Every structure is written in C-alpha cells, then in structure tokens.
Short mmCIF file of C-alpha atoms and ligand atoms in Angstrom, two decimals:
data_model
loop_
_atom_site.label_atom_id
_atom_site.label_comp_id
_atom_site.label_asym_id
_atom_site.label_seq_id
_atom_site.Cartn_x
_atom_site.Cartn_y
_atom_site.Cartn_z
CA MET A 25 -27.91 11.69 47.43
CA PRO A 26 -28.91 8.03 47.68
CA GLU A 27 -26.78 5.88 49.97
CA ARG A 28 -24.23 3.87 47.96
CA ASP A 29 -24.27 0.12 48.17
CA PRO A 30 -21.01 -0.92 49.95
CA THR A 31 -20.86 -4.12 47.85
CA ASP A 32 -20.98 -2.09 44.63
CA PRO A 33 -17.77 -3.07 42.75
CA ARG A 34 -17.45 0.52 41.54
CA ARG A 35 -16.49 1.49 45.10
CA HIS A 36 -13.45 -0.74 44.82
CA VAL A 37 -12.18 0.24 41.41
CA PRO A 38 -8.54 1.23 41.97
CA ARG A 39 -7.78 4.81 40.99
CA THR A 40 -6.10 5.36 37.64
CA ASP A 41 -3.06 7.25 38.95
CA ALA A 42 -2.50 4.66 41.67
CA VAL A 43 -2.51 1.87 39.08
CA LEU A 44 -0.25 3.80 36.72
CA ALA A 45 2.28 4.25 39.52
CA GLU A 46 2.76 0.48 39.86
CA PRO A 47 6.41 -0.22 38.91
CA VAL A 48 5.51 -2.75 36.15
CA LEU A 49 3.20 -0.21 34.57
CA ALA A 50 5.73 2.61 34.95
CA GLN A 51 8.05 0.40 32.90
CA ALA A 52 5.33 -0.13 30.34
CA ILE A 53 4.81 3.65 30.14
CA SER A 54 8.44 4.25 29.30
CA ARG A 55 8.20 1.60 26.60
CA LEU A 56 4.75 2.31 25.12
CA GLY A 57 3.77 5.82 26.20
CA ARG A 58 1.36 6.98 28.89
CA ASP A 59 -1.77 7.21 26.72
CA ARG A 60 -1.61 3.60 25.62
CA VAL A 61 -1.16 2.30 29.15
CA ARG A 62 -3.85 4.59 30.59
CA ASP A 63 -6.31 3.37 27.95
CA ALA A 64 -5.54 -0.21 28.93
CA VAL A 65 -6.03 0.66 32.63
CA ARG A 66 -9.41 2.21 31.83
CA GLY A 67 -10.40 -0.93 29.97
CA ALA A 68 -9.55 -3.03 33.03
CA GLN A 69 -11.40 -0.61 35.36
CA ALA A 70 -14.48 -0.90 33.16
CA GLN A 71 -14.33 -4.67 33.56
CA VAL A 72 -14.22 -4.27 37.35
CA ARG A 73 -17.26 -1.99 37.22
CA ALA A 74 -19.04 -4.56 35.11
CA GLY A 75 -18.22 -7.18 37.72
CA ALA A 76 -16.12 -9.17 35.22
CA LEU A 77 -12.84 -8.64 37.04
CA SER A 78 -11.85 -8.39 40.66
CA PRO A 79 -10.17 -5.11 41.68
CA ASP A 80 -6.83 -6.78 42.45
CA GLN A 81 -6.61 -7.99 38.85
CA VAL A 82 -6.51 -4.56 37.28
CA VAL A 83 -2.70 -4.52 36.97
CA PRO A 84 -2.31 -8.00 35.41
CA ALA A 85 -5.30 -7.36 33.12
CA THR A 86 -3.75 -4.08 32.00
CA LEU A 87 -0.45 -5.79 31.28
CA ALA A 88 -2.19 -8.53 29.33
CA ALA A 89 -4.02 -5.97 27.21
CA LEU A 90 -0.86 -4.09 26.25
CA PRO A 91 0.73 -4.69 22.85
CA ALA A 92 4.24 -6.17 22.71
CA GLY A 93 5.70 -3.05 21.10
CA VAL A 94 4.89 0.49 20.06
CA THR A 95 4.71 -0.30 16.38
CA SER A 96 2.05 -2.43 14.78
CA LEU A 97 4.60 -3.65 12.23
CA THR A 98 5.20 -7.33 12.97
CA PRO A 99 8.45 -9.07 12.03
CA VAL A 100 7.77 -11.86 9.53
CA ILE A 101 10.04 -14.76 8.62
CA ASN A 102 10.13 -14.83 4.82
CA ALA A 103 9.71 -18.50 3.95
CA THR A 104 8.22 -17.77 0.53
CA GLY A 105 11.38 -18.29 -1.50
CA VAL A 106 10.77 -14.84 -3.03
CA VAL A 107 14.00 -12.93 -2.51
CA ILE A 108 12.59 -9.40 -2.87
CA HIS A 109 9.09 -9.55 -1.43
CA THR A 110 7.45 -6.14 -1.79
CA ASN A 111 4.68 -6.91 0.71
CA LEU A 112 7.34 -7.82 3.27
CA GLY A 113 9.22 -4.56 2.79
CA ARG A 114 11.64 -5.78 0.11
CA ALA A 115 15.30 -6.19 1.13
CA PRO A 116 16.07 -7.04 4.77
CA LEU A 117 19.00 -4.90 5.96
CA SER A 118 22.40 -6.37 6.83
CA ALA A 119 23.44 -6.29 10.48
CA ALA A 120 25.94 -3.57 9.54
CA ALA A 121 23.18 -1.44 8.01
CA VAL A 122 20.98 -1.93 11.08
CA GLU A 123 23.85 -0.79 13.27
CA ALA A 124 24.35 2.27 11.07
CA VAL A 125 20.65 3.14 11.29
CA VAL A 126 20.68 2.88 15.07
CA ALA A 127 23.79 5.10 15.24
CA ALA A 128 22.05 7.72 13.08
CA THR A 129 18.85 7.89 15.12
CA GLY A 130 20.11 10.69 17.33
CA THR A 131 21.72 13.91 16.16
CA VAL A 132 24.40 13.23 13.54
CA ASP A 133 26.64 15.12 11.13
CA VAL A 134 24.45 14.31 8.13
CA GLU A 135 24.88 17.82 6.75
CA LEU A 136 27.74 19.22 8.78
CA ASP A 137 31.52 19.13 8.47
CA LEU A 138 32.76 18.64 12.02
CA ALA A 139 36.31 19.74 11.09
CA THR A 140 35.27 23.19 9.87
CA GLY A 141 31.94 23.53 11.64
CA ARG A 142 30.35 24.42 8.32
CA ARG A 143 27.42 22.98 6.51
CA SER A 144 28.42 20.16 4.15
CA THR A 145 26.93 18.04 1.40
CA ARG A 146 24.05 16.07 2.82
CA GLY A 147 24.87 12.37 3.13
CA ALA A 148 28.39 12.83 1.77
CA GLY A 149 29.45 9.40 3.09
CA ALA A 150 26.68 7.56 1.23
CA LEU A 151 27.44 9.48 -1.98
CA ALA A 152 31.16 8.72 -1.68
CA ALA A 153 30.37 5.04 -1.14
CA LEU A 154 28.27 4.97 -4.32
CA LEU A 155 30.95 6.72 -6.35
CA ALA A 156 33.59 4.32 -5.04
CA ALA A 157 31.38 1.38 -6.05
CA VAL A 158 30.59 2.88 -9.47
CA PRO A 159 33.65 4.90 -10.59
CA GLU A 160 31.95 5.30 -13.99
CA ALA A 161 29.65 7.87 -12.35
CA GLY A 162 30.83 11.45 -12.02
CA SER A 163 28.24 12.25 -9.39
CA ALA A 164 25.48 10.65 -7.33
CA LEU A 165 22.24 11.66 -5.65
CA VAL A 166 19.96 9.81 -3.25
CA VAL A 167 16.20 10.36 -3.13
CA ASN A 168 13.28 8.64 -1.51
CA ASN A 169 12.72 5.74 -3.93
CA GLY A 170 13.15 4.61 -7.51
CA ALA A 171 9.98 6.32 -8.67
CA ALA A 172 11.17 9.61 -7.15
CA ALA A 173 14.51 9.29 -8.96
CA LEU A 174 12.68 8.86 -12.24
CA VAL A 175 10.30 11.76 -11.57
CA LEU A 176 13.22 14.01 -10.68
CA ALA A 177 15.21 13.03 -13.77
CA THR A 178 12.34 13.56 -16.21
CA THR A 179 11.23 16.78 -14.50
CA ALA A 180 14.69 18.32 -14.42
CA LEU A 181 15.55 17.30 -17.97
CA ALA A 182 12.24 17.45 -19.81
CA ALA A 183 9.48 19.41 -18.02
CA GLY A 184 7.45 21.19 -20.70
CA ARG A 185 9.30 19.19 -23.34
CA GLU A 186 9.27 15.64 -24.63
CA VAL A 187 10.46 12.37 -23.15
CA VAL A 188 11.08 9.91 -25.96
CA VAL A 189 10.33 6.36 -24.86
CA SER A 190 9.61 3.00 -26.51
CA ARG A 191 6.02 1.71 -26.40
CA GLY A 192 7.45 -1.58 -25.20
CA GLN A 193 8.73 0.10 -22.05
CA LEU A 194 5.59 1.92 -20.89
CA VAL A 195 5.24 -0.50 -18.02
CA GLU A 196 3.24 -0.87 -14.85
CA ILE A 197 5.66 -1.64 -12.04
CA GLY A 198 3.07 -2.92 -9.58
CA ASP A 199 0.25 -1.77 -7.32
CA GLY A 200 -1.15 0.39 -10.15
CA PHE A 201 2.07 2.38 -10.55
CA ARG A 202 2.23 3.10 -14.27
CA LEU A 203 5.18 4.75 -15.86
CA PRO A 204 3.22 6.82 -18.42
CA ASP A 205 1.08 8.35 -15.64
CA LEU A 206 4.16 9.11 -13.60
CA ILE A 207 5.87 10.93 -16.45
CA ALA A 208 2.72 12.81 -17.42
CA SER A 209 2.53 14.04 -13.81
CA THR A 210 5.90 15.75 -14.18
CA GLY A 211 4.68 18.06 -16.91
CA ALA A 212 6.79 16.38 -19.56
CA ARG A 213 5.10 15.05 -22.67
CA LEU A 214 5.54 11.43 -23.59
CA ARG A 215 6.67 10.83 -27.14
CA GLU A 216 6.04 7.15 -27.72
CA VAL A 217 8.01 5.36 -30.40
CA GLY A 218 7.96 1.86 -31.88
CA THR A 219 5.52 -0.90 -30.97
CA THR A 220 4.97 -3.14 -27.97
CA ASN A 221 7.37 -5.80 -29.23
CA ARG A 222 9.73 -3.95 -31.57
CA THR A 223 11.41 -0.56 -31.49
CA THR A 224 14.37 0.36 -33.70
CA LEU A 225 17.02 3.06 -33.61
CA THR A 226 15.32 4.74 -36.58
CA ASP A 227 12.10 5.03 -34.54
CA TYR A 228 13.99 7.03 -31.91
CA GLU A 229 15.92 9.11 -34.46
CA ARG A 230 12.71 10.17 -36.23
CA ALA A 231 11.11 11.26 -32.96
CA VAL A 232 14.03 13.22 -31.57
CA GLY A 233 14.09 16.96 -32.27
CA PRO A 234 14.60 20.36 -30.69
CA ASP A 235 11.74 19.67 -28.27
CA THR A 236 13.30 16.49 -26.89
CA GLY A 237 14.25 16.80 -23.20
CA CYS A 238 15.62 13.30 -22.82
CA ILE A 239 15.42 9.76 -24.10
CA LEU A 240 14.16 7.33 -21.49
CA ALA A 241 15.06 3.64 -21.38
CA VAL A 242 13.16 1.57 -18.83
CA HIS A 243 14.14 -1.94 -17.84
CA PRO A 244 11.07 -4.21 -18.01
CA SER A 245 11.82 -5.56 -14.55
CA ASN A 246 8.68 -7.61 -14.00
CA PHE A 247 7.89 -9.22 -17.35
CA ARG A 248 9.55 -10.59 -20.45
CA VAL A 249 8.69 -10.10 -24.10
CA GLU A 250 9.63 -13.13 -26.13
CA GLY A 251 9.53 -14.02 -29.80
CA PHE A 252 9.65 -11.37 -32.55
CA THR A 253 11.18 -8.56 -30.53
CA ALA A 254 13.67 -5.75 -30.90
CA ALA A 255 14.85 -3.14 -28.45
CA VAL A 256 17.61 -0.58 -28.84
CA PRO A 257 20.54 -0.88 -26.46
CA VAL A 258 21.60 2.15 -24.41
CA ALA A 259 24.89 2.33 -26.30
CA ALA A 260 22.95 3.04 -29.52
CA LEU A 261 20.50 5.46 -27.86
CA ALA A 262 23.45 7.44 -26.53
CA THR A 263 24.62 8.17 -30.09
CA ILE A 264 21.43 10.10 -30.95
CA GLY A 265 22.18 13.23 -28.96
CA PRO A 266 19.76 14.02 -26.11
CA PRO A 267 20.69 12.75 -22.63
CA VAL A 268 19.66 9.15 -22.03
CA VAL A 269 17.98 8.39 -18.70
CA HIS A 270 18.22 4.66 -17.96
CA ASP A 271 15.84 3.34 -15.31
CA ILE A 272 17.53 0.03 -14.47
CA GLY A 273 15.05 -0.68 -11.66
CA SER A 274 16.66 -3.30 -9.48
CA GLY A 275 19.82 -1.49 -8.43
CA LEU A 276 22.65 -3.78 -9.48
CA LEU A 277 25.71 -1.55 -9.38
CA ARG A 278 27.84 -4.04 -11.34
CA PRO A 279 26.94 -7.15 -13.38
CA HIS A 280 25.94 -10.28 -11.46
CA PRO A 281 26.70 -13.70 -13.02
CA LEU A 282 23.37 -15.21 -11.94
CA LEU A 283 21.46 -12.30 -13.49
CA PRO A 284 22.76 -11.89 -17.05
CA ASP A 285 19.60 -10.08 -18.21
CA GLU A 286 19.59 -7.49 -15.42
CA PRO A 287 21.15 -4.17 -16.38
CA ASP A 288 23.69 -2.65 -13.99
CA ALA A 289 24.67 0.94 -13.33
CA ALA A 290 28.36 0.65 -14.25
CA SER A 291 27.75 -0.97 -17.66
CA SER A 292 24.94 1.43 -18.52
CA LEU A 293 27.07 4.49 -17.76
CA ARG A 294 29.96 3.01 -19.75
CA ASP A 295 27.49 2.57 -22.63
CA GLY A 296 26.77 6.29 -22.49
CA ALA A 297 23.67 6.79 -20.32
CA ALA A 298 23.67 10.33 -18.92
CA VAL A 299 22.02 9.14 -15.72
CA VAL A 300 20.98 5.79 -14.31
CA THR A 301 18.12 5.58 -11.80
CA CYS A 302 17.26 2.62 -9.58
CA SER A 303 15.91 1.45 -6.23
CA GLY A 304 17.99 0.89 -3.11
CA ASP A 305 15.88 -1.91 -1.63
CA LYS A 306 15.79 -4.43 -4.45
CA LEU A 307 18.91 -6.32 -5.59
CA LEU A 308 21.24 -3.79 -3.98
CA GLY A 309 19.87 -5.13 -0.69
CA GLY A 310 19.64 -1.82 1.14
CA PRO A 311 17.00 0.59 2.45
CA GLN A 312 14.18 2.07 0.41
CA ALA A 313 15.89 4.75 -1.66
CA GLY A 314 16.17 6.03 -5.19
CA LEU A 315 19.68 6.28 -6.58
CA VAL A 316 20.75 8.59 -9.36
CA LEU A 317 24.21 8.00 -10.79
CA GLY A 318 25.68 9.70 -13.81
CA GLU A 319 27.45 12.57 -15.51
CA ARG A 320 28.36 15.30 -13.07
CA ASP A 321 26.59 18.13 -14.94
CA THR A 322 23.39 16.20 -15.44
CA VAL A 323 23.23 14.93 -11.84
CA ASP A 324 23.91 18.50 -10.65
CA ARG A 325 20.95 19.73 -12.69
CA LEU A 326 18.80 17.22 -10.83
CA ARG A 327 20.34 18.14 -7.46
CA ARG A 328 19.60 21.84 -7.98
CA HIS A 329 16.00 21.31 -9.09
CA PRO A 330 13.53 22.48 -6.40
CA LEU A 331 11.80 19.10 -6.50
CA ALA A 332 15.01 17.44 -5.21
CA ARG A 333 14.34 18.95 -1.79
CA ALA A 334 10.88 17.38 -1.65
CA LEU A 335 12.24 13.96 -2.57
CA ARG A 336 15.38 13.86 -0.44
CA ALA A 337 16.31 10.86 1.65
CA ASP A 338 16.44 10.97 5.44
CA LYS A 339 19.50 10.36 7.61
CA LEU A 340 18.47 6.80 8.51
CA THR A 341 18.29 5.87 4.84
CA LEU A 342 21.62 7.52 4.09
CA ALA A 343 23.24 5.64 6.99
CA ALA A 344 21.82 2.28 5.92
CA LEU A 345 22.72 2.89 2.29
CA GLU A 346 26.34 3.71 3.05
CA ALA A 347 26.67 0.60 5.22
CA THR A 348 25.02 -1.49 2.49
CA VAL A 349 27.33 -0.28 -0.27
CA ARG A 350 30.55 -0.28 1.78
CA GLY A 351 29.80 -3.00 4.28
CA PRO A 352 29.66 -6.81 4.38
CA ARG A 353 27.61 -9.07 2.12
CA VAL A 354 23.90 -8.30 2.22
CA PRO A 355 21.17 -10.85 3.06
CA VAL A 356 19.68 -10.44 -0.44
CA LEU A 357 22.85 -11.91 -1.95
CA ASP A 358 22.83 -14.78 0.55
CA ALA A 359 19.27 -15.60 -0.52
CA LEU A 360 19.97 -15.16 -4.23
CA GLU A 361 23.12 -17.28 -4.21
CA ALA A 362 21.99 -19.86 -1.65
CA ASP A 363 23.66 -23.22 -2.35
CA PRO A 364 20.97 -25.85 -3.10
CA ALA A 365 22.99 -28.50 -1.21
CA VAL A 366 23.01 -26.33 1.90
CA LEU A 367 19.28 -25.58 1.52
CA PHE A 368 18.67 -29.33 1.20
CA ALA A 369 20.56 -30.08 4.41
CA ARG A 370 18.74 -27.34 6.32
CA CYS A 371 15.32 -28.47 5.05
CA ARG A 372 16.13 -32.08 5.99
CA ALA A 373 17.09 -30.98 9.49
CA VAL A 374 13.87 -28.96 9.92
CA THR A 375 11.80 -31.83 8.50
CA ALA A 376 13.43 -34.24 10.96
CA ALA A 377 12.97 -31.88 13.90
CA VAL A 378 9.22 -31.41 13.53
CA ALA A 379 7.06 -34.25 14.72
CA PRO A 380 6.95 -36.99 12.04
CA GLU A 381 3.16 -37.30 12.31
CA LEU A 382 2.87 -33.85 10.73
CA GLY A 383 3.68 -35.43 7.39
CA ALA A 384 6.50 -33.01 6.66
CA GLN A 385 8.68 -33.77 3.65
CA THR A 386 11.72 -32.19 2.05
CA VAL A 387 10.88 -31.38 -1.56
CA GLU A 388 12.52 -29.58 -4.45
CA ALA A 389 11.33 -26.01 -4.74
CA GLU A 390 12.32 -23.09 -6.93
CA GLY A 391 12.81 -19.60 -5.59
CA VAL A 392 12.40 -16.39 -7.58
CA VAL A 393 13.88 -12.90 -7.36
CA GLY A 394 10.41 -11.33 -7.14
CA GLY A 395 9.63 -7.62 -7.16
CA GLY A 396 13.32 -6.94 -7.51
CA GLY A 397 13.62 -8.04 -11.10
CA ALA A 398 14.88 -10.97 -13.16
CA PRO A 399 11.44 -12.20 -14.26
CA GLY A 400 11.49 -15.78 -15.41
CA LEU A 401 14.66 -16.64 -13.48
CA ARG A 402 14.22 -19.79 -11.38
CA LEU A 403 16.51 -20.42 -8.44
CA PRO A 404 16.93 -24.14 -7.72
CA GLY A 405 16.40 -25.07 -4.08
CA TRP A 406 14.43 -27.05 -1.50
CA ALA A 407 11.56 -26.55 0.91
CA VAL A 408 9.76 -28.26 3.77
CA SER A 409 6.39 -29.39 2.45
CA LEU A 410 3.42 -29.44 4.88
CA PRO A 411 -0.33 -29.80 4.53
CA GLU A 412 -1.85 -26.66 3.04
CA SER A 413 -3.74 -25.79 6.23
CA TYR A 414 -0.43 -24.95 7.93
CA ALA A 415 0.04 -21.80 5.89
CA GLU A 416 -2.54 -19.77 7.78
CA ARG A 417 -1.44 -20.92 11.23
CA LEU A 418 2.18 -20.19 10.42
CA ARG A 419 1.24 -16.74 9.13
CA THR A 420 -0.76 -15.84 12.22
CA GLY A 421 1.66 -17.39 14.72
CA VAL A 422 4.42 -15.76 16.77
CA PRO A 423 6.81 -15.28 15.10
CA ALA A 424 4.81 -14.96 11.90
CA VAL A 425 6.13 -17.24 9.15
CA LEU A 426 5.01 -16.56 5.61
CA ALA A 427 5.18 -19.73 3.53
CA ARG A 428 3.86 -20.25 0.00
CA ILE A 429 1.15 -22.52 -1.26
CA GLU A 430 1.91 -24.63 -4.29
CA ARG A 431 -0.24 -27.41 -5.70
CA GLY A 432 -2.19 -27.84 -2.48
CA ARG A 433 0.85 -27.95 -0.19
CA CYS A 434 2.30 -25.39 2.19
CA LEU A 435 5.96 -24.94 1.26
CA VAL A 436 8.34 -23.53 3.86
CA ASP A 437 11.26 -22.36 1.72
CA LEU A 438 14.40 -21.59 3.71
CA ARG A 439 16.17 -19.62 0.94
CA CYS A 440 15.42 -16.22 2.49
CA VAL A 441 15.50 -17.42 6.11
CA PRO A 442 18.78 -16.73 7.90
CA ALA A 443 20.16 -20.13 8.99
CA ALA A 444 20.23 -18.87 12.57
CA SER A 445 16.43 -18.65 12.44
CA ASP A 446 15.88 -22.33 11.54
CA PRO A 447 15.10 -23.24 15.19
CA LEU A 448 12.37 -20.56 15.18
CA VAL A 449 10.90 -22.12 12.05
CA VAL A 450 10.92 -25.54 13.70
CA GLU A 451 9.11 -24.11 16.74
CA ALA A 452 6.59 -22.30 14.54
CA ILE A 453 5.79 -25.51 12.62
CA ARG A 454 5.41 -27.47 15.87
CA ASP A 455 3.05 -24.76 17.21
CA ALA A 456 1.06 -24.83 14.00
CA GLY A 457 0.91 -28.64 14.29
CA ARG A 458 -0.57 -28.37 17.78
CA GLY A 459 -3.25 -26.07 16.36
CA GLU A 460 -3.82 -28.67 13.65
CA SER A 461 -4.54 -31.54 16.06
CA ARG A 462 -6.90 -29.47 18.22
C1 PLP B 518 10.91 -1.03 -9.00
C2 PLP B 518 11.03 -0.18 -10.19
C3 PLP B 518 10.68 1.18 -10.14
C4 PLP B 518 10.12 1.81 -8.90
O1 PLP B 518 11.07 1.88 -7.88
P1 PLP B 518 10.57 2.12 -6.37
O2 PLP B 518 11.82 2.07 -5.58
O3 PLP B 518 9.61 1.04 -6.07
O4 PLP B 518 9.92 3.47 -6.34
C5 PLP B 518 10.83 1.94 -11.28
N1 PLP B 518 11.30 1.38 -12.42
C6 PLP B 518 11.65 0.08 -12.51
C7 PLP B 518 12.17 -0.45 -13.81
C8 PLP B 518 11.53 -0.74 -11.39
O5 PLP B 518 11.88 -2.04 -11.47
#
C-alpha cells in the first residue's frame, strides 16, 4: 500500500454518521427524512475531497443544500385576479377547512360509529352537511373529482346503453379533457342530438327510446355560444322520461346573485334532474372532490356500483368538504365579491409602500372567475401596475407571487390575495425591484 499524503483533504473528510449526529442535522432528519440529509452530507463531503470546501464547513454546507420543506410544492400568492386558477390548485381552503384536514390526518372515525363501535357510512358528516345545504337532494355521494362523478353517473345509469346529449354540450373542459371521450370510456354510447348552436326538445324526444340510459345536460362552463342559439332547460328534459344527469360543473349549491348564468344544484334538482354532478374546488371553494346530489334511489345506484369504490374520496377531502359546506365564508367568495373600493384602497397602499422609483401605479383591472365557470363575466377591480419585467422576478421570488401581464405591464391584482398578505406582496415587489436595478 502506498503511503498516504497527510495533507490529502480526503484524510480529513468528517465521517457521515458523525456529521449526521450533529444536533442541527438531527433536527433536519426529523423534518426531511434521513435519506435526504445523508445525500446532502455526501454532496458536502465530495466538495471537501475535491478541495472546494474545508472539512469544518461540511455541516453548514449540508444545511445550505437542504430544501426548505419535504414537498416540492411551493406556496404561490395568486395575484392574477383569476379567482379559480387551475394551475394554482383551484380554490384555496378556508382556515376552518385547513383545521379540519389537520385534525383528520391521524386515525379518525371516517367510517366508524363510535357510539356503537360498528362500521358506519363513510364520510357521514360531509354527506349530512351537503344534504343540509341542499335539502332538495334525497341523497349525496362524494368522489374524487367532477370528472369521476360524471363517469360514475353515466356508467351506473347507461353502461352498454345510450347517453343522449346535445351536440352543443360535447365540450372540452381543459387540458385535453373531452367529454365525449370520457363518456365513451365508460362503455356507454353517445347519442348526439341537435347542432352546435341549437338543440330543441323534439331533438331529444326523437332520440330517446328503450335503449336510453340517461339524458345528460352539461353546463358549458368555459365558453359561451351567442347569437342564434337554443338549448333545452333541465325542467323540460325532465319531462321526457329517462333520468336526467346535470353536470353543473362549478359547484354552486344555491344561486349566486353575481353569477346569474351559473346553474346551481338546488335549482336543478327542483327542476327535476335525477342527479347533479359538480366539482368541490371551483365556486364551492373547497377541496378537490366530485359531488353527486340527487334522488335517493338514483344516488344509491351510483353508490352501489363497483366503480364507486375506485373513485371514493379520502378522509382529508371529506373533512375539508364538511368544513367548507358547514363552516365560515370561503376565500373564493371573498375574491369573487371583493369590493372595488376596498381593492382600490389596498392597491393604493401597496403602490405607496413600494419605492416610487419603481414606477408603480394603481390602475383599473378586471378579474375573472377562471376555470371555475362564468365565462365572459368581468369583475371590476384594481391592480398595482409595474414594468413587465417584474412578472418573472415576482414569480421566482420567495414567496412566489404570480401576477398577470396585460398590454406590456405586470399587473399585481389583489382580488385573490388575502388582505393580511399585502405586506408580503410589498416585500416581494421591493425584492423584485432590487433585482431590477442590479
Ligand atoms: C370542471 C368541470 C368538469 C370537471 O371537473 P373536475 O373536478 O375538474 O374533474 C366537468 N364538467 C364541467 C361542466 C366542468 O366545469
């Protein structure tokens, strides 16, 4: 064996287990897991071997290399003015829903009656909350998302048979998710009626027969057809005979005055829909979920279908949903109903707080509902206008702030920002400004 050079840095590389035993790293292990921290230690040791780091810097270098948290998901301040932003995870949960989720993370009575010790209906509290909010429904069911609710409804009611649907409602929801493909995947056959812009009651009546499993009405939640148009209301469809499945999309349980064109579950059931399906994380303002509300017998058919088990919601969702439906006002409503005068005052305060040389201005800006529905609806409001180059620095800063770019300006719209976060927005703009002057 050749004699080793005593000045060789490899001789001084601290041992992995000794480094891992350092109290600060022990803390990091309990937060991030041993593998992550060990990998970071090895990275630092390699730098020592390469002569790029002195041995006593292994611990600080390891700490510096560690991520802030175990998940790569990064909180983002939604300054886009888009109330339901699909790329930002749609509805932010209310504080009450967050609390409910945290409480449900351990072992909970999601499917157990503590009084009798027997198995109970899964998520009974969330179902009861939905039925209390929509007394028009005889029964309710919660699945993974809106698409799952629709798949379950068409499968249980029409597999091997026909789903009668208007050509004007064969929509693509987004990200390549097309309704016709979804229904075809369930083994039901699509029976298209009418044309893109006009469908009449007679069109449906001619198509309906012994092979009809259900009539499907889909709310065109992301576009509008204007001009020479006709669509058949649910109340008329319900007179034909087969069960009517109404996919209302955005999850309004009752009518909302700002959203006159958005269908709601209560009205649709009163009009005679057998079941209504919708999402939990759009205008309802809750967790990702698919809600099915409707006639007891029909909902029970869906509940008993084997597919229901594959689509069922988890305990965290059920907890958040119950808290959303029963609990305090949700952030989505705050954003939707934000008072323009209040938005103006907040934007003025942020504009005044950032350095004047940044050229910030308070400007009128319209928000939109977004992926949640109400296409074409403009929500009057205000924003802080900055040079366009700010958008990227805000997006990549800490905290990340997603603004929108409009006519060559970066608009920081406070509609969807909780007022308590305004100081964070001010800091983020100042940081971005420092990057700007560098
Ligand atoms: C959003 C939407 C869906 C899909 O719901 P997810 O919860 O995204 O699965 C289906 N139908 C309509 C009309 C929608 O608006």
